[in-house]
Every structure is written in C-alpha cells, then in structure tokens.
Tab-separated table of C-alpha atoms in Angstrom:
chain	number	residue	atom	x	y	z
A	49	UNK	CA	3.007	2.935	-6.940
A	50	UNK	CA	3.343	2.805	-3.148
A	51	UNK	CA	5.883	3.526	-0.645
A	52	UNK	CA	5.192	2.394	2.645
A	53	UNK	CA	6.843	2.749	6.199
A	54	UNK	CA	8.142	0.563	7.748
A	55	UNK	CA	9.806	-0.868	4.705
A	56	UNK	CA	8.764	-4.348	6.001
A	57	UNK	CA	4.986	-3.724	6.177
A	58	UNK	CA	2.756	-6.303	4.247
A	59	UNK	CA	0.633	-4.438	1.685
A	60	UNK	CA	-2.883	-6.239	0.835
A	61	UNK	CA	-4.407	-4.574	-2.431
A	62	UNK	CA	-8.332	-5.666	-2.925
A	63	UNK	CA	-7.197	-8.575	-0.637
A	64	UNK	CA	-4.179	-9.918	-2.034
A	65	UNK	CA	-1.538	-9.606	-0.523
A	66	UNK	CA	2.011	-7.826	-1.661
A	67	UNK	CA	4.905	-7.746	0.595
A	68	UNK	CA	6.688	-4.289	0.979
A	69	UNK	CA	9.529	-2.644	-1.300
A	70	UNK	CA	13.280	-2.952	0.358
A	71	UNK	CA	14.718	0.252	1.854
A	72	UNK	CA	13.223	3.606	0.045
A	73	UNK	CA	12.056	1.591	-3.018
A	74	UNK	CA	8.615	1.715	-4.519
A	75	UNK	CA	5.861	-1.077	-4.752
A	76	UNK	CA	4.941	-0.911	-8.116
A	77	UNK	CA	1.398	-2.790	-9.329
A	78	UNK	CA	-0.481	-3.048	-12.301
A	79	UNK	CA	-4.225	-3.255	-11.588
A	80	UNK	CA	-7.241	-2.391	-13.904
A	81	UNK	CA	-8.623	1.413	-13.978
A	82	UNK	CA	-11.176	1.828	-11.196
A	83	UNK	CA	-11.304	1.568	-7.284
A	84	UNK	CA	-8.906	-0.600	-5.501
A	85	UNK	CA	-8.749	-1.130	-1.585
A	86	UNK	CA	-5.408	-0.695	-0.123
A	87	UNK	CA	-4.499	-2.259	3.082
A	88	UNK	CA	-0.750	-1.627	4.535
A	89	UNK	CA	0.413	-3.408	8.379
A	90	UNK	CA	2.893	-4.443	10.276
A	91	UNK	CA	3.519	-5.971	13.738
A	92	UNK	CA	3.217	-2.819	16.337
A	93	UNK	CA	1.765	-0.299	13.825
A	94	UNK	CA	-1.765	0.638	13.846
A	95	UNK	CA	-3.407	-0.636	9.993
A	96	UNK	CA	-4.001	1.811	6.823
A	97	UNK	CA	-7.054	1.222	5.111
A	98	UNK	CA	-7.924	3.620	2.016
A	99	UNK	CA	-9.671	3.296	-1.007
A	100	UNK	CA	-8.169	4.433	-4.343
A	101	UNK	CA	-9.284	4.971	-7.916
A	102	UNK	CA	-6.655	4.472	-10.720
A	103	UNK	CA	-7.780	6.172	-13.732
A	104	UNK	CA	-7.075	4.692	-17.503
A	105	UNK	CA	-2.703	5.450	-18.357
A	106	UNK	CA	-2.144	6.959	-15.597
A	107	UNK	CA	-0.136	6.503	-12.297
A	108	UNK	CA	-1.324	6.770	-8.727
A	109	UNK	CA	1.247	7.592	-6.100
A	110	UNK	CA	0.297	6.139	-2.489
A	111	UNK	CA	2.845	7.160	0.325
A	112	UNK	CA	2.092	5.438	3.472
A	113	UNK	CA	3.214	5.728	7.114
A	114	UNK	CA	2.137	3.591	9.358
A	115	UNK	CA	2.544	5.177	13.338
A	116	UNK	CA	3.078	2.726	16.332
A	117	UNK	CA	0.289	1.432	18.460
C-alpha cells in the first residue's frame, strides 16, 4: 500500500511502472513476500528510491513525499 505526494507521481515497483492513486487514495499492489524496490517521481521533485521487504499475509504501508528540486 502506498500513498505518495504529489498525487500525480509515477510509482516504478522492481521496475514496472504504476501510475499514482487520485487525490488522498492509496496505491494498492500485490507482489510476492520478499524485497521489492520502490521508485516514486515526478516532474520538479527530487526521486525516492527505497527498498522494502513484504513479509508472507501481511501489509506494508509506504507513505511517500516527494520535496521539490
């Protein structure tokens, strides 16, 4: 689950590439258990890069800001 700002950012998850949630809503997406590279960006923003392990059942919560350039 991940909630990014700006709303409009384009989120790339192990290299594929997911565009952003509308307004305050979530990005929610299924991947396997284990570790997953999260990329979020937009036009003006500096990039977030992270890396992120998602353990068997259970939900990880990734709440990203992006800050101007």
């Amino acid at each position: 689950s991940i909630r990014v700002q700006p709303a409009n950012a384009e989120v790339l998850i192990d290299g594929e590439r997911w565009q952003g949630a509308a307004g305050d809503e979530r990005l929610t997406v299924q991947v396997a258990p284990g570790v997953h590279h999260v990329e979020a960006q937009s036009e003006g923003y500096r990039t977030y890069q992270s890396d992120i392990t998602v353990r068997p059942g259970e939900t990880s919560t990734v709440n990203i800001s992006l800050s101007r350039q």
